[in-house]
PDB file of C-alpha atoms in Angstrom:
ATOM      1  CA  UNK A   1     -34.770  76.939  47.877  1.00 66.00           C
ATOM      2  CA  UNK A   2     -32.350  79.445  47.182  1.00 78.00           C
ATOM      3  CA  UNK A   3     -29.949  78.528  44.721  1.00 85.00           C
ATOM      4  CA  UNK A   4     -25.736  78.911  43.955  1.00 90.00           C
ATOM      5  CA  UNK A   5     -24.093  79.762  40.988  1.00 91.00           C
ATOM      6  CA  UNK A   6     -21.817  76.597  41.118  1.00 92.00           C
ATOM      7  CA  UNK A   7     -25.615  74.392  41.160  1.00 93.00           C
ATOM      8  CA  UNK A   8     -25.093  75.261  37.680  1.00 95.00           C
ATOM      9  CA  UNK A   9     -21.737  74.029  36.767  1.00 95.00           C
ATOM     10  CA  UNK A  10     -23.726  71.079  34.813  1.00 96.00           C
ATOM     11  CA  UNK A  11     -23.956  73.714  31.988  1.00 96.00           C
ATOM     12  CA  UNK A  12     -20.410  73.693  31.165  1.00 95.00           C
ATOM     13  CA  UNK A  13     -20.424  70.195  31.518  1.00 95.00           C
ATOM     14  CA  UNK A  14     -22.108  70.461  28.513  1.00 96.00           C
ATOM     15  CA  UNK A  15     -20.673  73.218  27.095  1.00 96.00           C
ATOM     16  CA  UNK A  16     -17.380  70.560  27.092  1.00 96.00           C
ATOM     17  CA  UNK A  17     -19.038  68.492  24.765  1.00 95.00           C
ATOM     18  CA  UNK A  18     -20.440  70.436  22.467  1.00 95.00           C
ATOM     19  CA  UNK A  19     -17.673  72.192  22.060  1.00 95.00           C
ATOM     20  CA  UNK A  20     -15.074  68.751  21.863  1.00 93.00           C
ATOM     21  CA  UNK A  21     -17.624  67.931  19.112  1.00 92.00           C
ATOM     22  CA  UNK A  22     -17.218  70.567  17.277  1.00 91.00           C
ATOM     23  CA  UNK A  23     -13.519  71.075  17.067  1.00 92.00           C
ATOM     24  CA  UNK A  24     -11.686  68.528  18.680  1.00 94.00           C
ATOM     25  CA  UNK A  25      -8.915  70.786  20.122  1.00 95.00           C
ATOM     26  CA  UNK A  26     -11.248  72.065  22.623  1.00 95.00           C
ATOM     27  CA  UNK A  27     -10.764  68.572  24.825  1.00 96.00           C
ATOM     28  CA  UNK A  28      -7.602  70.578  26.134  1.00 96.00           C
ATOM     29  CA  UNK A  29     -10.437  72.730  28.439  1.00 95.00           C
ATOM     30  CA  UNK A  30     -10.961  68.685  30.354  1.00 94.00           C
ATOM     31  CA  UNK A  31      -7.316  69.134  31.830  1.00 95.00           C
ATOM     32  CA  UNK A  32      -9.494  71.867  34.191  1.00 94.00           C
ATOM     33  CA  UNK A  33     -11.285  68.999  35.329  1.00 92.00           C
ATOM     34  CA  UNK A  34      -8.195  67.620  36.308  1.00 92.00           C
ATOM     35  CA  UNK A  35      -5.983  69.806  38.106  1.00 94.00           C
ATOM     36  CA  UNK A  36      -8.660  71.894  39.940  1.00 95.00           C
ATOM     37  CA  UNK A  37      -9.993  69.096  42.254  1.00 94.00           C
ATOM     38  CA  UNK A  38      -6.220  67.975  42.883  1.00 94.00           C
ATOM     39  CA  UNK A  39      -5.989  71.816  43.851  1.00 94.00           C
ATOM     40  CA  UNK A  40      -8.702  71.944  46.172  1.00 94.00           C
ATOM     41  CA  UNK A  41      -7.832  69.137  47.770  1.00 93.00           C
ATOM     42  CA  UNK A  42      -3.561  70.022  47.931  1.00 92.00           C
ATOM     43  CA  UNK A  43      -4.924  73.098  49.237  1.00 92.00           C
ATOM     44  CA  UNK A  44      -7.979  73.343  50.629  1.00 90.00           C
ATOM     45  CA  UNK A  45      -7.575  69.838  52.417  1.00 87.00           C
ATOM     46  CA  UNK A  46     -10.787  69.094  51.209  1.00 88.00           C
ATOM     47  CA  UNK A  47     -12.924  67.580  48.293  1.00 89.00           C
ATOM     48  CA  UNK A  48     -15.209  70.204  48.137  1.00 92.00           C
ATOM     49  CA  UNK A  49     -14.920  70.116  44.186  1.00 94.00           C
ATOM     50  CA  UNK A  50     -16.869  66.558  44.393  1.00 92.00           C
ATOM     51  CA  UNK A  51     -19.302  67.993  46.700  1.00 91.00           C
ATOM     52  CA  UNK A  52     -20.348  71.022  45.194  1.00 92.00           C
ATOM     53  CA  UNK A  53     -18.089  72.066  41.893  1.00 95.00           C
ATOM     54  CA  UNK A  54     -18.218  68.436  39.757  1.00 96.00           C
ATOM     55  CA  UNK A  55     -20.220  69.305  36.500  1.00 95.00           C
ATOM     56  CA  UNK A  56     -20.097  65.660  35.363  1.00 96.00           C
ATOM     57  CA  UNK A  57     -21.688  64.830  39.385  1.00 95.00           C
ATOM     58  CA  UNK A  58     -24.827  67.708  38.874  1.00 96.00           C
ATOM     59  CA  UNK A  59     -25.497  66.473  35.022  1.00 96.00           C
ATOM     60  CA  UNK A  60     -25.575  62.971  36.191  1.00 97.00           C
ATOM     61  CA  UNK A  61     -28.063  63.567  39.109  1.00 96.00           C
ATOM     62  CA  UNK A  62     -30.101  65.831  36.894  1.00 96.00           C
ATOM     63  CA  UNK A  63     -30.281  63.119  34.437  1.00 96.00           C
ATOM     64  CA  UNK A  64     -30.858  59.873  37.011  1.00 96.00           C
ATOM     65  CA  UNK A  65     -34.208  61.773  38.130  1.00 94.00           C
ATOM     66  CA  UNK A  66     -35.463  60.334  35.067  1.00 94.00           C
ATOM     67  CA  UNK A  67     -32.730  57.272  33.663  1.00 95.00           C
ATOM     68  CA  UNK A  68     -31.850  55.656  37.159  1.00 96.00           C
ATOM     69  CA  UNK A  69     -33.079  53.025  38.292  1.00 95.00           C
ATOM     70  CA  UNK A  70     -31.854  54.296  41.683  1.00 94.00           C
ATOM     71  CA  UNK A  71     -30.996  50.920  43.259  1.00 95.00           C
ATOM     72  CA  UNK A  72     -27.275  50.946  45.666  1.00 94.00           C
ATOM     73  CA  UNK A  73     -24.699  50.492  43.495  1.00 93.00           C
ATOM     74  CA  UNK A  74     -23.001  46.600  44.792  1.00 94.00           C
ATOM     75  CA  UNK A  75     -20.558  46.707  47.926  1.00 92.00           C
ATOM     76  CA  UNK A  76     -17.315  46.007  45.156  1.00 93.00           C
ATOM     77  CA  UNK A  77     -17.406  49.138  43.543  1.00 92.00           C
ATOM     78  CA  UNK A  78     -16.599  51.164  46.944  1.00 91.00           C
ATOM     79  CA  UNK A  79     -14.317  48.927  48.454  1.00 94.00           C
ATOM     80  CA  UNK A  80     -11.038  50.296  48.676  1.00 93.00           C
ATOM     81  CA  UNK A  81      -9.182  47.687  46.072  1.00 95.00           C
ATOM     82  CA  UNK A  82     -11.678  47.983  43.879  1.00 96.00           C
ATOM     83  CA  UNK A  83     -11.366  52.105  43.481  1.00 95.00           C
ATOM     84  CA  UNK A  84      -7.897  52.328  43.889  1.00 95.00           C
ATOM     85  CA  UNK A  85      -7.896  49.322  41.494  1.00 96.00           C
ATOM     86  CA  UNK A  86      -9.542  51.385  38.310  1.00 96.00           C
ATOM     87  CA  UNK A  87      -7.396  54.371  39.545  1.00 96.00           C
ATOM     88  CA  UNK A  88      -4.161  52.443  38.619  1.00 96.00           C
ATOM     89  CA  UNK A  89      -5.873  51.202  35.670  1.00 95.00           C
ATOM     90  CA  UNK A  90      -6.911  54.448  34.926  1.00 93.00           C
ATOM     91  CA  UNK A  91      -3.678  55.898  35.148  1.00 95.00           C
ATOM     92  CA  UNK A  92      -1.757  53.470  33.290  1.00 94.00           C
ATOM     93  CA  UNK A  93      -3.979  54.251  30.317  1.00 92.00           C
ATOM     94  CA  UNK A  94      -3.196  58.025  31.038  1.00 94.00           C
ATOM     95  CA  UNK A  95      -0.061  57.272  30.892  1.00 95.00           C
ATOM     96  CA  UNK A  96      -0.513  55.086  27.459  1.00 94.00           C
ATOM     97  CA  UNK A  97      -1.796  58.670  25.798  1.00 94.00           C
ATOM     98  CA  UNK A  98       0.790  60.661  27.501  1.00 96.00           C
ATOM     99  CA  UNK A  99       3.624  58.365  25.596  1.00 96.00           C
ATOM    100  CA  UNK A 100       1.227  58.777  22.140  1.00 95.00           C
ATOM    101  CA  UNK A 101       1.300  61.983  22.512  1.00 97.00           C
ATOM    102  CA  UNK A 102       5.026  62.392  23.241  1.00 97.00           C
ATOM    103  CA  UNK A 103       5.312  59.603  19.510  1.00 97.00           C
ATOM    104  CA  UNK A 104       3.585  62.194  17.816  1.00 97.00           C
ATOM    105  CA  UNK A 105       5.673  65.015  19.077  1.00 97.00           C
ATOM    106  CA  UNK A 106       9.295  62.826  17.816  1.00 96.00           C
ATOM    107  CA  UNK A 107       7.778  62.666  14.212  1.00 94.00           C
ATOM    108  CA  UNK A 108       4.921  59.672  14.601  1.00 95.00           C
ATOM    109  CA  UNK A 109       2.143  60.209  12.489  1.00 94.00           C
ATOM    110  CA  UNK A 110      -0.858  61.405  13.842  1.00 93.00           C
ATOM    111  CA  UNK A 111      -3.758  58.778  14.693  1.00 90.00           C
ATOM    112  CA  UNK A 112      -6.806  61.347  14.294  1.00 90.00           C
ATOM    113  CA  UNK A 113      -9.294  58.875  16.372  1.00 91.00           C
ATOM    114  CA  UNK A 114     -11.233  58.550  19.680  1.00 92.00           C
ATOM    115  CA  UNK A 115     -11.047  55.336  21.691  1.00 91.00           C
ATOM    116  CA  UNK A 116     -13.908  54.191  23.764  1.00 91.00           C
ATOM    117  CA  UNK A 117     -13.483  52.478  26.436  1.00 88.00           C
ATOM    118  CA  UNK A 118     -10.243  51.609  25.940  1.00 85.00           C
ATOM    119  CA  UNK A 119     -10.680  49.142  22.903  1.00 86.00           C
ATOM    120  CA  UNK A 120     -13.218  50.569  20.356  1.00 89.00           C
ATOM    121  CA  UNK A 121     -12.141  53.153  17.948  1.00 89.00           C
ATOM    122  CA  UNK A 122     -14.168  55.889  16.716  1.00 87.00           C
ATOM    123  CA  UNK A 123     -12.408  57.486  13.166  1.00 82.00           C
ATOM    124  CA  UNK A 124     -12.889  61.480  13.317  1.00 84.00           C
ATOM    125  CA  UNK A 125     -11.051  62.129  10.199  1.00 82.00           C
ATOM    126  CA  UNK A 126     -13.805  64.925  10.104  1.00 81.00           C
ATOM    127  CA  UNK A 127     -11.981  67.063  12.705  1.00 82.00           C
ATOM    128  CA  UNK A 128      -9.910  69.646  11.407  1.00 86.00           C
ATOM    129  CA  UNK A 129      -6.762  70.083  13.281  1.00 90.00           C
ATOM    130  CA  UNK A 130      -4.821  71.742  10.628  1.00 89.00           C
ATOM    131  CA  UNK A 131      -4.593  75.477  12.978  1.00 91.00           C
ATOM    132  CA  UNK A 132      -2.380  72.926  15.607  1.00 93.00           C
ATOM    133  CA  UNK A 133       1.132  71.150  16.098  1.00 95.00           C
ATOM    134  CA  UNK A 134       0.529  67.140  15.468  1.00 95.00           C
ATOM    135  CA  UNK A 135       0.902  66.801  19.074  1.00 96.00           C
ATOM    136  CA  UNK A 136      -1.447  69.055  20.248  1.00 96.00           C
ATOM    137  CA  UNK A 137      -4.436  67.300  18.499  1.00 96.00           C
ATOM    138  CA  UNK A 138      -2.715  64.116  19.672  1.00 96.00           C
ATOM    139  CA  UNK A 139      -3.074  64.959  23.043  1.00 97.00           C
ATOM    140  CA  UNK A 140      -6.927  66.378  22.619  1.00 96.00           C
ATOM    141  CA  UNK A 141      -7.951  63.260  20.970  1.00 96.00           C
ATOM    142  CA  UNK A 142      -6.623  61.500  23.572  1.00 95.00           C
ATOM    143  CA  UNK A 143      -7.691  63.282  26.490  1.00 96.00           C
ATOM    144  CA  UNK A 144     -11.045  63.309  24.726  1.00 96.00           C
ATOM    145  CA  UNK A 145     -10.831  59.673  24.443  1.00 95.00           C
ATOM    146  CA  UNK A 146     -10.602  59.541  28.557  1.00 94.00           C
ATOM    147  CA  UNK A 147     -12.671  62.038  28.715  1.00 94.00           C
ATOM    148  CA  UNK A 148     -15.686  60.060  26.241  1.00 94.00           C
ATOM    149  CA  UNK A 149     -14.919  56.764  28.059  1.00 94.00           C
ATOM    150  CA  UNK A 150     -15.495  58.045  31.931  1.00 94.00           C
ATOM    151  CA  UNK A 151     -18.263  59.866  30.967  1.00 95.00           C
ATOM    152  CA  UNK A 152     -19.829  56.339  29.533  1.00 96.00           C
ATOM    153  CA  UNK A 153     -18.975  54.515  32.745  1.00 95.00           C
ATOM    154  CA  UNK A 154     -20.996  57.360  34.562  1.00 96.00           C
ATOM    155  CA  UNK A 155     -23.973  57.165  32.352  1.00 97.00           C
ATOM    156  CA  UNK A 156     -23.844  53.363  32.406  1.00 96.00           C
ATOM    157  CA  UNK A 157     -24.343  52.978  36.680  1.00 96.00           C
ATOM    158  CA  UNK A 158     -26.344  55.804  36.906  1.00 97.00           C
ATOM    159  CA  UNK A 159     -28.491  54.214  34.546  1.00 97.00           C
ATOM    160  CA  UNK A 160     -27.997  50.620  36.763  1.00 96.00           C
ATOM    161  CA  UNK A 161     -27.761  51.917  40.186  1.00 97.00           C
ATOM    162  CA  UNK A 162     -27.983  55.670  41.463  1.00 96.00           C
ATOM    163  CA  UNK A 163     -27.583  58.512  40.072  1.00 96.00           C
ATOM    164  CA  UNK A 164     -24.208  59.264  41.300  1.00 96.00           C
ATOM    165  CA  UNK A 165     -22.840  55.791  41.402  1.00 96.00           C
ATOM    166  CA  UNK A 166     -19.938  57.362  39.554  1.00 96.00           C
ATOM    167  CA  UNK A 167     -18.849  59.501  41.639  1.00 94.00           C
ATOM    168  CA  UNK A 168     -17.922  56.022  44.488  1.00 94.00           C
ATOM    169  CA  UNK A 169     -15.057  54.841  42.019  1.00 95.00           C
ATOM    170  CA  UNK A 170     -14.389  57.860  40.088  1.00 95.00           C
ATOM    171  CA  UNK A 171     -10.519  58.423  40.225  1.00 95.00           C
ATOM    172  CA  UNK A 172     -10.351  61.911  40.444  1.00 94.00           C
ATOM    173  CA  UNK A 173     -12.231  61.176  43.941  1.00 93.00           C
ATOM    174  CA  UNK A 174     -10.373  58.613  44.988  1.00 94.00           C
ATOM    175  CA  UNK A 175      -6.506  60.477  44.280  1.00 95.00           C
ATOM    176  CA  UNK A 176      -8.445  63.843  46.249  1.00 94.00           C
ATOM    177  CA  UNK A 177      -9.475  61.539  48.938  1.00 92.00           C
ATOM    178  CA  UNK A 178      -5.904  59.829  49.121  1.00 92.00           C
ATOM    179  CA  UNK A 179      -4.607  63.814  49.252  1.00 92.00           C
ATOM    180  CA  UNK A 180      -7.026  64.986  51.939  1.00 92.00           C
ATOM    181  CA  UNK A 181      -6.026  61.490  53.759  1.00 90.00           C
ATOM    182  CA  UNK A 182      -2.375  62.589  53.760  1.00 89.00           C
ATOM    183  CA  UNK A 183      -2.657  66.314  54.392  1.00 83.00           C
ATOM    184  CA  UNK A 184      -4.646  65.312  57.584  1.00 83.00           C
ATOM    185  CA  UNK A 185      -2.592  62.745  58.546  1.00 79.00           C
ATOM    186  CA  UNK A 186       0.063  65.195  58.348  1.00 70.00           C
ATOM    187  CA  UNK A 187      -1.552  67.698  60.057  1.00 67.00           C
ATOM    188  CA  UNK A 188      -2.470  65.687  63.309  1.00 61.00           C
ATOM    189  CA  UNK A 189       1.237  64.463  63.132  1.00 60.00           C
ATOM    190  CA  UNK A 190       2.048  68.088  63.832  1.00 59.00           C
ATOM    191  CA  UNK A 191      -0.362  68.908  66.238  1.00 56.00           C
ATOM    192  CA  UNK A 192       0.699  65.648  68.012  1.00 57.00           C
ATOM    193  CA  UNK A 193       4.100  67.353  68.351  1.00 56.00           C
ATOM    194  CA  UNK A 194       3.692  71.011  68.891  1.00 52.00           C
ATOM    195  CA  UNK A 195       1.058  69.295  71.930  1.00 54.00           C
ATOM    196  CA  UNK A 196       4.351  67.328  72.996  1.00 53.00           C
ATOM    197  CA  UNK A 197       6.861  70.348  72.827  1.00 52.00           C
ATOM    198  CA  UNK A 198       4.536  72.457  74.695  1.00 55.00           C
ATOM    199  CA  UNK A 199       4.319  69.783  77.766  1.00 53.00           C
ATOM    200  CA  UNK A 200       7.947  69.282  77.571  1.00 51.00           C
ATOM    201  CA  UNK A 201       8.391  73.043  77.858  1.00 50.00           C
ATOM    202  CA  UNK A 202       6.431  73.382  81.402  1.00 50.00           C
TER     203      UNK A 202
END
């Protein structure tokens, strides 16, 4: 079977980590894997980035062919209060690293550490973040902090159910469904009316 060049997107994926790893400043690349889905789906109406583009989706698949014990995930983790549940959650704790950040840039001290998970932290007094402004590694050791802890989620139900189990509650999905949801619904709202001007107009 013939394959794409975004089949391989898994690679950078990757290529995130190992780099994060290695200097901590290059978490700032995972704001991609934030704004482009919201883009496709503002834009394209569509969650084609989940589909096809998601780097985190392919690397989990590639690795539940082995890990997974490929049971269906339960029935709570797609119902709706349930995903739109961890996507307040989620974003509350965005938020959280957003106001750290913003400490750090009024003259806080930096906390050079990752969080897991929300509770357990992980000193990286190793990284050297002298070439940046305070904030700046704030912000990557915080995004890499959200970053670290959704990628552990993901590894944890493929490992339990599918492969892609993830991808059901992830929050990126859920705000790019929520988007496509809306741009439909507004879409059909105006094809509802241009279909009642035209009738009113014969």
């Amino acid at each position: 079977m013939r394959r794409n060049w975004y089949d391989y997107l898994w690679i950078a994926e990757l290529a995130y980590w190992t780099l994060g790893f290695c200097n901590i400043l290059f978490a700032w690349l995972g704001v991609l894997f934030f704004c482009i889905p919201l883009l496709i789906a503002v834009f394209g109406g569509n969650k084609a980035y989940c589909n096809r583009y998601c780097g985190r989706g392919q690397l989990l698949a590639l690795l539940g062919k082995k890990l997974s014990r490929n049971t269906p995930p339960p029935k709570f983790l797609r119902s709706i209060w349930f995903r739109y549940g961890f996507l307040a959650f989620f974003m509350v704790m965005f938020g959280r690293m957003l106001y750290s950040t913003y400490r750090v840039f009024a003259g806080a001290p930096l906390r050079q550490a990752v969080t897991l998970l929300w509770m357990f932290r992980l000193p990286w007094q190793w990284a050297d973040v002298s070439m940046a402004a305070p904030w700046m590694a704030q912000f990557a050791f915080g995004f890499f902090s959200v970053m670290m802890t959704s990628t552990v989620l993901g590894l944890l139900t493929m490992i339990l159910f599918r492969p892609r189990s993830w991808c059901v509650y992830c929050p990126m999905g859920t705000m790019t469904q929520g988007i496509c949801r809306l741009r439909q619904g507004k879409e059909d709202a105006a094809d509802g009316r241009a279909g009642e001007e035209n009738r009113g107009s014969v």
